[in-house]
Structure formats: C-alpha cells, structure tokens
CSV table of C-alpha atoms in Angstrom, one decimal:
chain,number,residue,atom,x,y,z
A,896,MET,CA,-0.8,-57.2,14.8
A,897,ARG,CA,-0.9,-53.5,13.7
A,898,GLN,CA,-1.8,-52.1,17.1
A,899,PRO,CA,1.3,-53.6,18.9
A,900,VAL,CA,3.6,-52.5,16.2
A,901,SER,CA,2.1,-48.9,16.3
A,902,TRP,CA,2.5,-48.9,20.2
A,903,VAL,CA,6.2,-50.0,19.8
A,904,ALA,CA,6.8,-47.3,17.2
A,905,SER,CA,5.2,-44.7,19.4
A,906,ALA,CA,7.1,-45.7,22.4
A,907,CYS,CA,10.4,-45.6,20.6
A,908,VAL,CA,9.7,-42.2,19.0
A,909,GLY,CA,8.4,-40.9,22.5
A,910,PHE,CA,11.6,-42.2,24.2
A,911,VAL,CA,13.8,-40.4,21.8
A,912,ARG,CA,11.8,-37.1,22.0
A,913,ALA,CA,11.7,-37.4,25.8
A,914,CYS,CA,15.6,-37.6,25.9
A,915,VAL,CA,15.8,-34.6,23.5
A,916,VAL,CA,13.6,-32.5,25.8
A,917,VAL,CA,15.6,-33.5,28.9
A,918,VAL,CA,18.9,-32.5,27.2
A,919,VAL,CA,17.4,-29.2,25.9
A,920,ALA,CA,15.6,-28.4,29.4
A,921,MET,CA,18.7,-29.2,31.4
A,922,LEU,CA,21.3,-27.1,29.6
A,923,VAL,CA,21.0,-24.2,31.9
A,924,PRO,CA,21.0,-26.3,35.1
A,925,ALA,CA,24.0,-28.1,33.8
A,926,VAL,CA,25.8,-24.7,33.6
A,927,TRP,CA,24.9,-24.0,37.3
A,928,ALA,CA,26.1,-27.5,38.2
A,929,ALA,CA,29.3,-27.0,36.5
A,930,ALA,CA,29.6,-23.6,38.3
A,931,VAL,CA,29.0,-25.5,41.7
A,932,VAL,CA,31.8,-28.0,40.8
A,933,LEU,CA,34.1,-25.2,39.9
A,934,TRP,CA,33.3,-23.4,43.2
A,935,ILE,CA,34.0,-26.6,45.2
A,936,TRP,CA,37.3,-27.1,43.4
A,937,TRP,CA,38.3,-23.5,43.5
A,938,TRP,CA,37.2,-22.7,47.2
A,939,GLY,CA,39.9,-22.4,49.7
A,940,GLY,CA,38.2,-20.7,52.6
A,941,ASP,CA,38.0,-17.4,50.8
A,942,PRO,CA,34.3,-16.2,50.5
A,943,TRP,CA,35.2,-14.2,47.4
A,944,SER,CA,36.2,-17.5,45.6
A,945,GLY,CA,32.6,-18.0,44.6
A,946,ILE,CA,32.5,-14.7,42.5
A,947,VAL,CA,34.0,-16.4,39.3
A,948,PRO,CA,31.7,-19.5,39.4
A,949,LEU,CA,28.7,-17.3,39.9
A,950,LEU,CA,29.7,-15.0,37.0
A,951,TRP,CA,30.2,-18.2,34.9
A,952,ALA,CA,26.7,-19.4,35.7
A,953,CYS,CA,25.0,-16.0,35.0
A,954,ILE,CA,26.8,-15.4,31.8
A,955,GLY,CA,26.0,-19.0,30.6
A,956,THR,CA,22.4,-18.6,31.5
A,957,LEU,CA,22.1,-15.4,29.5
A,958,ALA,CA,23.9,-16.8,26.5
A,959,LEU,CA,21.9,-20.0,26.5
A,960,SER,CA,18.3,-18.7,27.3
A,961,ARG,CA,17.5,-17.6,23.8
A,962,PRO,CA,19.0,-20.6,21.9
A,963,VAL,CA,17.3,-23.0,24.4
A,964,CYS,CA,13.9,-21.2,23.8
A,965,ARG,CA,14.4,-21.3,20.0
A,966,MET,CA,15.0,-24.9,20.1
A,967,VAL,CA,12.0,-25.6,22.2
A,968,ARG,CA,9.8,-23.5,19.8
A,969,SER,CA,11.3,-25.5,16.8
A,970,LEU,CA,10.7,-28.8,18.5
A,971,VAL,CA,7.0,-27.9,19.5
A,972,ALA,CA,6.3,-26.7,15.9
A,973,LYS,CA,7.9,-29.9,14.4
A,974,TRP,CA,6.3,-32.4,16.7
A,975,THR,CA,2.8,-31.0,17.3
A,976,GLY,CA,2.3,-28.3,14.5
A,977,THR,CA,1.8,-25.6,17.2
A,978,VAL,CA,3.6,-22.4,16.2
A,979,ILE,CA,4.7,-20.1,19.1
A,980,PRO,CA,5.8,-16.8,17.8
A,981,ALA,CA,9.2,-15.6,19.1
A,982,GLY,CA,8.2,-12.0,19.1
A,983,TYR,CA,11.8,-10.8,19.3
A,984,ARG,CA,12.3,-7.1,18.6
A,985,GLN,CA,14.1,-6.4,15.3
A,986,ALA,CA,16.9,-4.0,14.9
A,987,GLY,CA,16.2,-0.8,12.9
A,988,PRO,CA,18.4,0.7,10.3
A,989,VAL,CA,21.8,2.4,11.3
A,990,THR,CA,22.1,5.7,9.5
A,991,ARG,CA,25.2,7.8,9.1
A,992,MET,CA,24.5,11.5,9.8
A,993,SER,CA,26.1,14.6,8.1
A,994,THR,CA,28.4,15.1,11.2
A,995,GLY,CA,30.0,11.6,10.4
A,996,TYR,CA,28.4,9.9,13.5
A,997,TRP,CA,26.1,6.9,13.2
A,998,TRP,CA,22.6,7.0,14.7
A,999,ASN,CA,21.2,3.6,15.7
A,1000,GLY,CA,17.9,4.8,17.2
A,1001,TYR,CA,19.2,5.1,20.6
A,1002,SER,CA,22.6,7.0,20.5
A,1003,TYR,CA,25.3,8.4,18.3
A,1004,GLU,CA,28.4,6.4,17.7
A,1005,ARG,CA,31.6,7.0,15.9
A,1006,THR,CA,31.5,3.9,13.8
A,1007,ASP,CA,29.0,1.7,12.2
A,1008,ARG,CA,30.2,-1.3,14.2
A,1009,ASP,CA,29.9,0.6,17.5
A,1010,ALA,CA,26.4,1.7,16.6
A,1011,ARG,CA,25.2,-1.8,15.7
A,1012,GLN,CA,26.7,-3.4,18.9
A,1013,ASP,CA,25.1,-0.7,21.0
A,1014,GLN,CA,21.8,-1.1,19.3
A,1015,LYS,CA,21.9,-4.9,19.7
A,1016,MET,CA,22.7,-4.7,23.4
A,1017,ARG,CA,19.9,-2.1,24.1
A,1018,ILE,CA,17.3,-4.1,22.2
A,1019,TRP,CA,18.3,-7.3,23.8
A,1020,TRP,CA,18.2,-5.6,27.3
A,1021,SER,CA,14.8,-4.0,26.7
A,1022,ASP,CA,13.0,-6.7,24.8
A,1023,PRO,CA,10.3,-8.5,26.9
A,1024,ALA,CA,11.0,-11.7,24.9
A,1025,THR,CA,14.4,-11.8,26.7
A,1026,TRP,CA,12.8,-12.1,30.1
A,1027,ARG,CA,10.3,-14.5,28.9
A,1028,ASP,CA,13.1,-16.8,27.8
A,1029,LEU,CA,15.0,-16.4,31.1
A,1030,ARG,CA,11.7,-17.2,33.0
A,1031,PHE,CA,11.2,-20.3,30.8
A,1032,THR,CA,14.8,-21.6,31.4
A,1033,GLY,CA,14.1,-21.5,35.1
A,1034,ILE,CA,10.7,-23.2,34.9
A,1035,ALA,CA,11.4,-25.8,32.2
A,1036,PRO,CA,13.8,-28.0,34.2
A,1037,VAL,CA,11.4,-28.5,37.2
A,1038,THR,CA,8.4,-29.1,35.0
A,1039,VAL,CA,9.1,-30.4,31.5
A,1040,GLY,CA,12.6,-31.6,32.4
A,1041,VAL,CA,11.3,-33.7,35.4
A,1042,ILE,CA,8.4,-35.2,33.5
A,1043,ALA,CA,10.4,-36.0,30.3
A,1044,ALA,CA,13.1,-37.6,32.5
A,1045,VAL,CA,10.8,-40.3,33.6
A,1046,PRO,CA,11.4,-42.8,30.6
A,1047,PRO,CA,15.2,-42.3,30.6
A,1048,ALA,CA,15.3,-42.7,34.2
A,1049,GLY,CA,13.2,-45.8,34.0
A,1050,ALA,CA,15.4,-47.2,31.3
A,1051,ALA,CA,18.6,-46.5,33.3
A,1052,ALA,CA,16.9,-48.2,36.4
A,1053,ALA,CA,16.1,-51.2,34.2
A,1054,VAL,CA,19.7,-51.6,33.0
A,1055,LEU,CA,21.1,-51.3,36.4
A,1056,GLY,CA,18.6,-53.5,38.1
A,1057,LEU,CA,18.5,-56.3,35.5
A,1058,SER,CA,22.3,-56.4,35.6
A,1059,GLN,CA,22.2,-57.3,39.4
A,1060,PRO,CA,21.8,-60.9,40.7
A,1061,ALA,CA,19.6,-59.9,43.5
A,1062,LEU,CA,15.9,-60.6,43.2
A,1063,SER,CA,14.8,-57.1,44.6
A,1064,ALA,CA,17.2,-55.4,42.1
A,1065,ARG,CA,15.8,-57.3,39.3
A,1066,LEU,CA,12.2,-56.5,40.3
A,1067,ALA,CA,13.2,-52.9,40.5
A,1068,GLY,CA,14.7,-53.2,37.0
A,1069,VAL,CA,11.4,-54.7,35.6
A,1070,LEU,CA,9.4,-51.8,37.2
A,1071,GLY,CA,11.7,-49.3,35.7
A,1072,LEU,CA,11.4,-50.9,32.2
A,1073,VAL,CA,7.5,-50.9,32.6
A,1074,VAL,CA,7.6,-47.2,33.6
A,1075,ALA,CA,10.0,-46.4,30.7
A,1076,ILE,CA,7.8,-48.1,28.0
A,1077,ALA,CA,4.5,-46.9,29.5
A,1078,GLY,CA,5.6,-43.3,29.9
A,1079,ALA,CA,7.7,-42.9,26.7
A,1080,PRO,CA,4.7,-42.0,24.3
A,1081,TYR,CA,3.5,-39.3,26.7
A,1082,ALA,CA,6.4,-37.9,28.8
A,1083,TRP,CA,7.5,-35.5,26.1
A,1084,ARG,CA,4.1,-34.0,25.4
A,1085,ALA,CA,4.3,-31.7,28.5
A,1086,VAL,CA,6.6,-29.5,26.5
A,1087,GLU,CA,3.8,-28.0,24.4
A,1088,PRO,CA,1.4,-26.6,27.1
A,1089,VAL,CA,4.3,-25.3,29.1
A,1090,ALA,CA,6.0,-23.7,26.1
A,1091,VAL,CA,2.7,-22.2,25.0
A,1092,ARG,CA,2.0,-20.9,28.5
A,1093,PHE,CA,5.4,-19.3,29.2
A,1094,LEU,CA,6.9,-18.5,25.8
A,1095,ARG,CA,3.9,-16.9,24.1
A,1096,ALA,CA,3.6,-13.2,24.5
A,1097,SER,CA,1.0,-11.8,26.8
A,1098,PRO,CA,-2.0,-9.9,25.2
A,1099,ALA,CA,-0.5,-6.5,26.4
A,1100,MET,CA,2.9,-7.3,24.8
A,1101,THR,CA,1.3,-8.6,21.7
A,1102,MET,CA,-0.7,-5.3,21.4
A,1103,ALA,CA,2.4,-3.2,22.2
A,1104,ASP,CA,4.3,-5.0,19.5
A,1105,ARG,CA,1.4,-4.6,17.2
A,1106,VAL,CA,1.3,-0.8,17.8
A,1107,ASP,CA,5.1,-0.7,17.1
A,1108,GLU,CA,4.6,-2.6,13.9
A,1109,LEU,CA,1.7,-0.3,12.7
A,1110,THR,CA,3.8,2.8,13.6
A,1111,ALA,CA,6.7,1.5,11.5
A,1112,GLN,CA,4.3,0.7,8.7
A,1113,ARG,CA,2.8,4.2,8.8
A,1114,ALA,CA,6.3,5.7,8.7
A,1115,ASP,CA,7.2,3.5,5.6
A,1116,THR,CA,4.0,4.4,3.9
A,1117,THR,CA,4.6,8.1,4.5
A,1118,VAL,CA,8.1,7.8,3.0
A,1119,ALA,CA,6.9,5.7,0.1
A,1120,GLN,CA,4.1,8.3,-0.6
A,1121,ALA,CA,6.5,11.2,-0.5
A,1122,ALA,CA,9.0,9.3,-2.8
A,1123,GLU,CA,6.1,8.6,-5.2
A,1124,ILE,CA,5.0,12.2,-5.3
A,1125,ARG,CA,8.6,13.3,-6.0
A,1126,ARG,CA,8.9,10.8,-8.9
A,1127,ILE,CA,5.6,12.0,-10.4
A,1128,GLU,CA,6.7,15.7,-10.0
A,1129,ARG,CA,10.1,14.8,-11.6
A,1130,ASP,CA,8.4,13.0,-14.4
A,1131,LEU,CA,6.1,15.8,-15.2
A,1132,HIS,CA,8.8,18.5,-15.0
A,1133,ASP,CA,11.3,16.8,-17.1
A,1134,GLY,CA,8.8,15.2,-19.5
A,1135,ALA,CA,5.4,16.5,-20.3
A,1136,GLN,CA,5.9,19.9,-18.8
A,1137,ALA,CA,9.1,20.7,-20.8
A,1138,ARG,CA,7.4,19.5,-24.0
A,1139,LEU,CA,4.2,21.6,-23.4
A,1140,VAL,CA,6.5,24.7,-22.8
A,1141,ALA,CA,8.3,23.9,-26.0
A,1142,LEU,CA,4.8,23.5,-27.7
A,1143,GLY,CA,3.7,26.9,-26.6
A,1144,LEU,CA,6.9,28.6,-27.7
A,1145,SER,CA,6.5,26.8,-31.2
A,1146,LEU,CA,2.9,28.0,-31.5
A,1147,ALA,CA,3.8,31.6,-30.5
A,1148,THR,CA,6.7,31.6,-33.1
A,1149,ALA,CA,4.3,30.2,-35.8
A,1150,GLU,CA,1.8,32.9,-35.0
A,1151,LYS,CA,4.3,35.5,-35.8
A,1152,LEU,CA,5.6,33.8,-39.0
A,1153,MET,CA,2.1,33.1,-40.3
A,1154,GLU,CA,2.2,36.3,-42.5
A,1155,THR,CA,5.7,36.7,-43.3
A,1156,ASN,CA,6.9,33.0,-43.7
A,1157,PRO,CA,3.8,30.7,-44.0
A,1158,ASP,CA,6.0,27.7,-44.9
A,1159,GLN,CA,8.2,28.0,-41.8
A,1160,ALA,CA,5.0,28.5,-39.7
A,1161,ARG,CA,3.5,25.3,-41.0
A,1162,ALA,CA,6.6,23.5,-40.2
A,1163,LEU,CA,6.6,24.8,-36.6
A,1164,MET,CA,2.9,23.7,-36.3
A,1165,ARG,CA,3.8,20.2,-37.6
A,1166,GLU,CA,6.5,20.0,-35.0
A,1167,ALA,CA,4.1,21.2,-32.4
A,1168,ARG,CA,1.6,18.5,-33.3
A,1169,VAL,CA,4.3,15.8,-32.9
A,1170,GLY,CA,5.2,17.3,-29.6
A,1171,ALA,CA,1.6,17.3,-28.5
A,1172,ALA,CA,1.3,13.6,-29.3
A,1173,THR,CA,4.4,12.8,-27.6
A,1174,SER,CA,3.4,14.7,-24.5
A,1175,LEU,CA,0.0,12.8,-24.4
A,1176,THR,CA,1.9,9.5,-24.7
A,1177,GLU,CA,4.1,10.4,-21.7
A,1178,LEU,CA,1.1,11.5,-19.7
A,1179,ARG,CA,-0.7,8.2,-20.4
A,1180,ASP,CA,2.5,6.3,-19.4
A,1181,LEU,CA,2.7,8.4,-16.2
A,1182,VAL,CA,-0.9,7.5,-15.3
A,1183,LYS,CA,-0.3,3.9,-16.2
A,1184,GLY,CA,2.6,3.9,-13.7
A,1185,ILE,CA,0.4,5.4,-11.0
A,1186,SER,CA,-2.6,3.2,-11.6
A,1187,PRO,CA,-2.9,1.0,-14.8
A,1188,PRO,CA,-6.3,1.6,-16.4
A,1189,VAL,CA,-6.6,-2.2,-17.0
A,1190,LEU,CA,-6.2,-2.8,-13.3
A,1191,ASN,CA,-9.1,-0.4,-12.5
A,1192,GLU,CA,-11.3,-1.6,-15.3
A,1193,ARG,CA,-10.8,-5.3,-15.4
A,1194,GLY,CA,-9.1,-6.3,-12.1
A,1195,LEU,CA,-5.8,-7.9,-11.0
A,1196,VAL,CA,-5.9,-11.1,-13.2
A,1197,ASP,CA,-6.3,-9.3,-16.6
A,1198,ALA,CA,-3.8,-6.6,-15.5
A,1199,VAL,CA,-1.2,-9.3,-14.6
A,1200,ARG,CA,-1.9,-10.9,-18.0
A,1201,ALA,CA,-1.3,-7.6,-19.8
A,1202,LEU,CA,1.9,-7.1,-17.7
A,1203,GLY,CA,3.1,-10.6,-18.8
A,1204,LEU,CA,2.5,-9.7,-22.5
A,1205,ASP,CA,4.6,-6.6,-22.1
A,1206,SER,CA,7.3,-8.3,-20.1
A,1207,PRO,CA,10.6,-9.4,-21.9
A,1208,LEU,CA,10.0,-12.8,-20.2
A,1209,GLU,CA,7.9,-15.6,-21.6
A,1210,ALA,CA,5.4,-15.2,-18.7
A,1211,THR,CA,2.3,-17.6,-18.2
A,1212,VAL,CA,-0.4,-16.7,-15.7
A,1213,ASP,CA,-2.5,-19.2,-14.0
A,1214,ALA,CA,-5.4,-17.6,-12.0
A,1215,ASP,CA,-9.1,-17.5,-11.2
A,1216,VAL,CA,-10.6,-15.1,-13.7
A,1217,GLN,CA,-13.4,-14.4,-11.1
A,1218,LEU,CA,-10.9,-13.1,-8.6
A,1219,ARG,CA,-11.7,-9.5,-7.4
A,1220,LEU,CA,-10.1,-7.8,-4.5
A,1221,ASP,CA,-10.1,-4.4,-2.8
A,1222,PRO,CA,-8.4,-1.8,-5.1
A,1223,PRO,CA,-5.4,-1.2,-2.6
A,1224,ILE,CA,-4.7,-4.9,-2.3
A,1225,GLU,CA,-4.9,-5.3,-6.1
A,1226,SER,CA,-2.6,-2.4,-6.6
A,1227,ALA,CA,-0.1,-3.8,-4.1
A,1228,LEU,CA,0.0,-7.2,-5.5
A,1229,TYR,CA,0.2,-5.9,-9.1
A,1230,PHE,CA,3.2,-3.7,-8.6
A,1231,GLY,CA,4.7,-6.5,-6.5
A,1232,ILE,CA,4.4,-8.9,-9.5
A,1233,ALA,CA,5.8,-6.1,-11.7
A,1234,GLU,CA,8.8,-5.8,-9.4
A,1235,LEU,CA,9.5,-9.6,-9.4
A,1236,LEU,CA,9.3,-9.8,-13.2
A,1237,THR,CA,11.7,-6.8,-13.5
A,1238,ASN,CA,14.1,-8.4,-11.1
A,1239,ALA,CA,13.9,-11.7,-13.0
A,1240,ALA,CA,14.7,-10.2,-16.3
A,1241,LYS,CA,17.3,-7.6,-15.0
A,1242,HIS,CA,19.2,-9.4,-12.3
A,1243,ALA,CA,18.5,-13.2,-12.6
A,1244,HIS,CA,18.7,-13.2,-16.4
A,1245,ALA,CA,15.6,-15.3,-16.6
A,1246,SER,CA,13.9,-16.3,-19.9
A,1247,ARG,CA,10.5,-17.7,-18.4
A,1248,ALA,CA,8.3,-16.9,-15.5
A,1249,ARG,CA,5.2,-18.6,-14.2
A,1250,ILE,CA,2.6,-16.5,-12.2
A,1251,SER,CA,-0.1,-18.3,-10.2
A,1252,ILE,CA,-2.9,-16.3,-8.4
A,1253,ALA,CA,-5.2,-18.3,-6.1
A,1254,ARG,CA,-7.4,-17.7,-3.1
A,1255,ASP,CA,-8.6,-19.9,-0.2
A,1256,ASP,CA,-11.0,-19.0,2.6
A,1257,THR,CA,-8.9,-16.5,4.3
A,1258,ALA,CA,-6.1,-15.2,1.9
A,1259,VAL,CA,-5.0,-14.6,-1.6
A,1260,ILE,CA,-1.9,-16.4,-2.6
A,1261,VAL,CA,0.5,-15.2,-5.5
A,1262,ASP,CA,3.3,-17.4,-6.5
A,1263,VAL,CA,6.0,-16.0,-9.0
A,1264,GLU,CA,8.7,-18.5,-10.2
A,1265,ASP,CA,11.4,-17.8,-12.9
A,1266,ASN,CA,14.2,-19.9,-14.3
A,1267,GLY,CA,16.9,-17.4,-13.5
A,1268,ARG,CA,20.3,-18.0,-11.8
A,1269,GLY,CA,18.9,-17.5,-8.3
A,1270,GLY,CA,20.6,-16.1,-5.4
A,1271,ALA,CA,18.0,-13.4,-4.7
A,1272,GLY,CA,17.8,-12.0,-1.1
A,1273,VAL,CA,16.3,-9.2,0.9
A,1274,ASN,CA,18.5,-6.3,1.2
A,1275,ALA,CA,17.7,-3.2,3.4
A,1276,GLY,CA,16.3,-0.6,1.0
A,1277,GLY,CA,16.1,-2.9,-1.9
A,1278,GLY,CA,13.2,-3.7,-4.1
A,1279,LEU,CA,12.3,-7.0,-2.2
A,1280,ASP,CA,12.4,-5.2,1.1
A,1281,GLY,CA,10.1,-2.5,-0.3
A,1282,LEU,CA,7.8,-5.3,-1.5
A,1283,ARG,CA,7.7,-6.8,2.0
A,1284,ARG,CA,7.0,-3.4,3.6
A,1285,ARG,CA,4.3,-2.7,1.1
A,1286,LEU,CA,2.4,-6.0,1.7
A,1287,ALA,CA,3.0,-5.6,5.6
A,1288,ALA,CA,0.5,-2.7,5.5
A,1289,PHE,CA,-2.2,-5.4,4.7
A,1290,ASP,CA,-0.7,-8.0,7.1
A,1291,GLY,CA,0.7,-9.7,4.1
A,1292,THR,CA,3.9,-11.9,4.0
A,1293,VAL,CA,6.6,-12.6,1.4
A,1294,GLU,CA,8.5,-15.8,1.3
A,1295,ILE,CA,11.5,-16.1,-1.0
A,1296,THR,CA,13.2,-19.5,-2.0
A,1297,SER,CA,16.2,-18.7,-4.3
A,1298,PRO,CA,19.1,-21.2,-4.1
A,1299,ALA,CA,22.2,-20.4,-6.2
A,1300,GLY,CA,21.6,-21.6,-9.7
A,1301,GLY,CA,17.8,-21.1,-9.4
A,1302,PRO,CA,15.0,-21.3,-9.6
A,1303,THR,CA,13.6,-18.4,-7.6
A,1304,ARG,CA,10.2,-18.8,-6.1
A,1305,VAL,CA,8.4,-15.9,-4.4
A,1306,ARG,CA,5.1,-16.4,-2.5
A,1307,MET,CA,3.0,-13.4,-1.5
A,1308,VAL,CA,0.1,-14.1,0.9
A,1309,VAL,CA,-2.3,-11.4,1.8
A,1310,PRO,CA,-5.2,-12.1,4.4
A,1311,CYS,CA,-8.5,-11.3,2.7
A,1312,GLU,CA,-11.5,-12.7,4.7
A,1313,SER,CA,-13.9,-10.6,2.8
A,1314,LEU,CA,-13.5,-12.6,-0.5
C-alpha cells in the first residue's frame, strides 16, 4: 500500500514542479509572442511598424533574463540540493574626490546617483554572467520547457479528450492521462543538468573571478595593514613615547636637584617610577592588542575564554579544548569574536553572549549569539564588513541573522582541511 501512495505523491509533486518549470522557462518566449501579436495588430503595411514590437521583445528579454535564471537556480537548489553559483560581479565603492566629482571605478560623475547608475550599467554589460543568463533563456524553452511541458500537455489532452463523446477522442484522452501520470515524476528533472551545464561559470571565468577576488583581498589586506601600522604608531607616540620623554626629563631634573634639594629630587624620582610603570602597562596593552600572549601561548579557545572574562557581557564559551589552528586563522577568528562581543555590548545593548567553536572534517565553525535588540547589518566600511573581508583572505564566510528585537546570530566558517 505504501508504494502506490508514494507513487501518487511523487506524481503530484512532479506535476506541480513541471508546471512551475514550464512557466519559468516560457516567460521570455511569452514576451516574444506578445511582441508578434502586437506587430500583427499594429502592422499596416509599413515595414517600420515592427520596430516597436522588436524593441519591446529585446527590452523584455534583457529585463527578464537575470530574474529567470535566479529563479531557476533557486528551484534547482531547493528541489535537488545542487547549488549553482550565480557569479555576478559586485559593485565596488563609489568615492567622492577632492574635486567634488564621484569616482565609480570607471568614470567620474557629478553626483553619487549618476556614478552608481553608470557603474551598474557598465558592470551589467561587461559581466560574463549576463551573457550566460541570456544564452540560458534562449536554450531553456526548447530543452527544459519542452520536456517539462509533457505532463501539463498530457493533462490538457486528457481533459479535452474525455469530455468528448467520440471513442477516438476518449482514447486520446486516456493516452494523455497515462502520459501525464507516467511523466510527471521525471519531466521536471531535466532542469538540473541543463542549468548546471549552461548557468555554471566556465573554468576560465571562475579563474578570472578568483583572480579578481584575490586582487581585491590583497588590496584590503594592504589597507588594513597600513591602518594598523598607523594605529600602533599613534598609540606609541601619544602614550608610551610621551611618558618616556617625560620620564627622561624628570630624571634629568632630579639629577640636578640631588645636591641642592634632595627632597624634591626624591619626589621627582617617585613620579618617574610611577610613569615607568604606567608606560610598561601601556606597552603591554599595545602588545596585547597586536597579538594577545594567551593566544600565542594557549591557543584560540583559552584566548576566547579570557576574552569572555574581560567582556562586560556574561559570556559562555563552548569549544573543543584540543582545537589548534594556524596562527593567522586563530588571530582572525579571535579578533572577529572580539569585534562581535564589542558590537553586542555597545550597539545591541546585550547582557549575555554564547560562543561556540567547533570543527568538522573541512572547516572550523564559530557561532556567536547575543540577546541584544538585533537589527545588525553589514555596512560598507563598518566593523562587520571588515570582519567579512578579514575572513575572506582565508576563503572564510560570515553569515548574519539579526531580526529586529533579536537575537543576533553570527556564524564564521573558515575552511581548514589540515586540521
């Protein structure tokens, strides 16, 4: 009994999916069919009357190609679990220059809006993924669309045939019903191999995108390193260096007063000792900010636990105590967790946080959850954007779930096959 029920369920689900595939695959042909109807209605013997329908069809095709391919990728991922990367090029930052013009990576524009529109059009026109989408919208109707149309066409033939009194029509209706039922579980499955074949980027395009990504990561790393060097220089100049200069002046004055005013000299030496202790503390804090000693000595887990103890939040850490990673990865994850705890306390007004550090066969996974007010997002140049760029250097990803009202959950995943 279970097998017939399973077959009926599979046929019903397959029939619905086949109908969805037909609708999605035939959207662009429907635009061209509408253009033909418009041309027939408009045509009055003038050969130029076909220009408007042709423009209608071309604009409709360009406008629908990307949404159609996004729907196909989404359906394939939902139905089969096969993820087809879109590979669309992302827009870079738009910067205002000292002259007042806006630079979008391609040209200078008078306003921010004009710069972004120009950038969007240039990226769309030069993106290989755009032409892949157009190619797929031309191939899908005659491949996926035709195959997926078999069950709906069989069902339509069954309805029309069985509603007629003639025996031949009824036989055709029964045949159509058999075709619809037999083909429903399989007709929609053609969408996966066709989509994978024509929507997935070629190896050369994938390599080019990877080169662009690594170039951007190198630029981000260079900028981050320069900013870090400036921060260290500023901290040294404004903190320890100023105190050490003052310490030298105090010792020089004390040396001069040693014979004439010993009490004043001793007071200056006491102040110098306090200044030396303060300078030492500042230097230790500076070194801790660059590379925490506990991170180098005891690893990521103990360093995060120490971070949780110093945090104003009630932080709990759940982790594998045996976890050891390469020092650059540990440093990136440590400072990422520190950034998230700071944001939770400063911006989300959270009181508790939970940190989970785990690993599987291919990656290390860090989850940070707080009970704050939520609403966190990635803003260009913000802390979360910097965290994403920092982990991208290791092919890592950051996933943020932060509905209004909370809680906020952030997952950092860094591939680490050498664990």
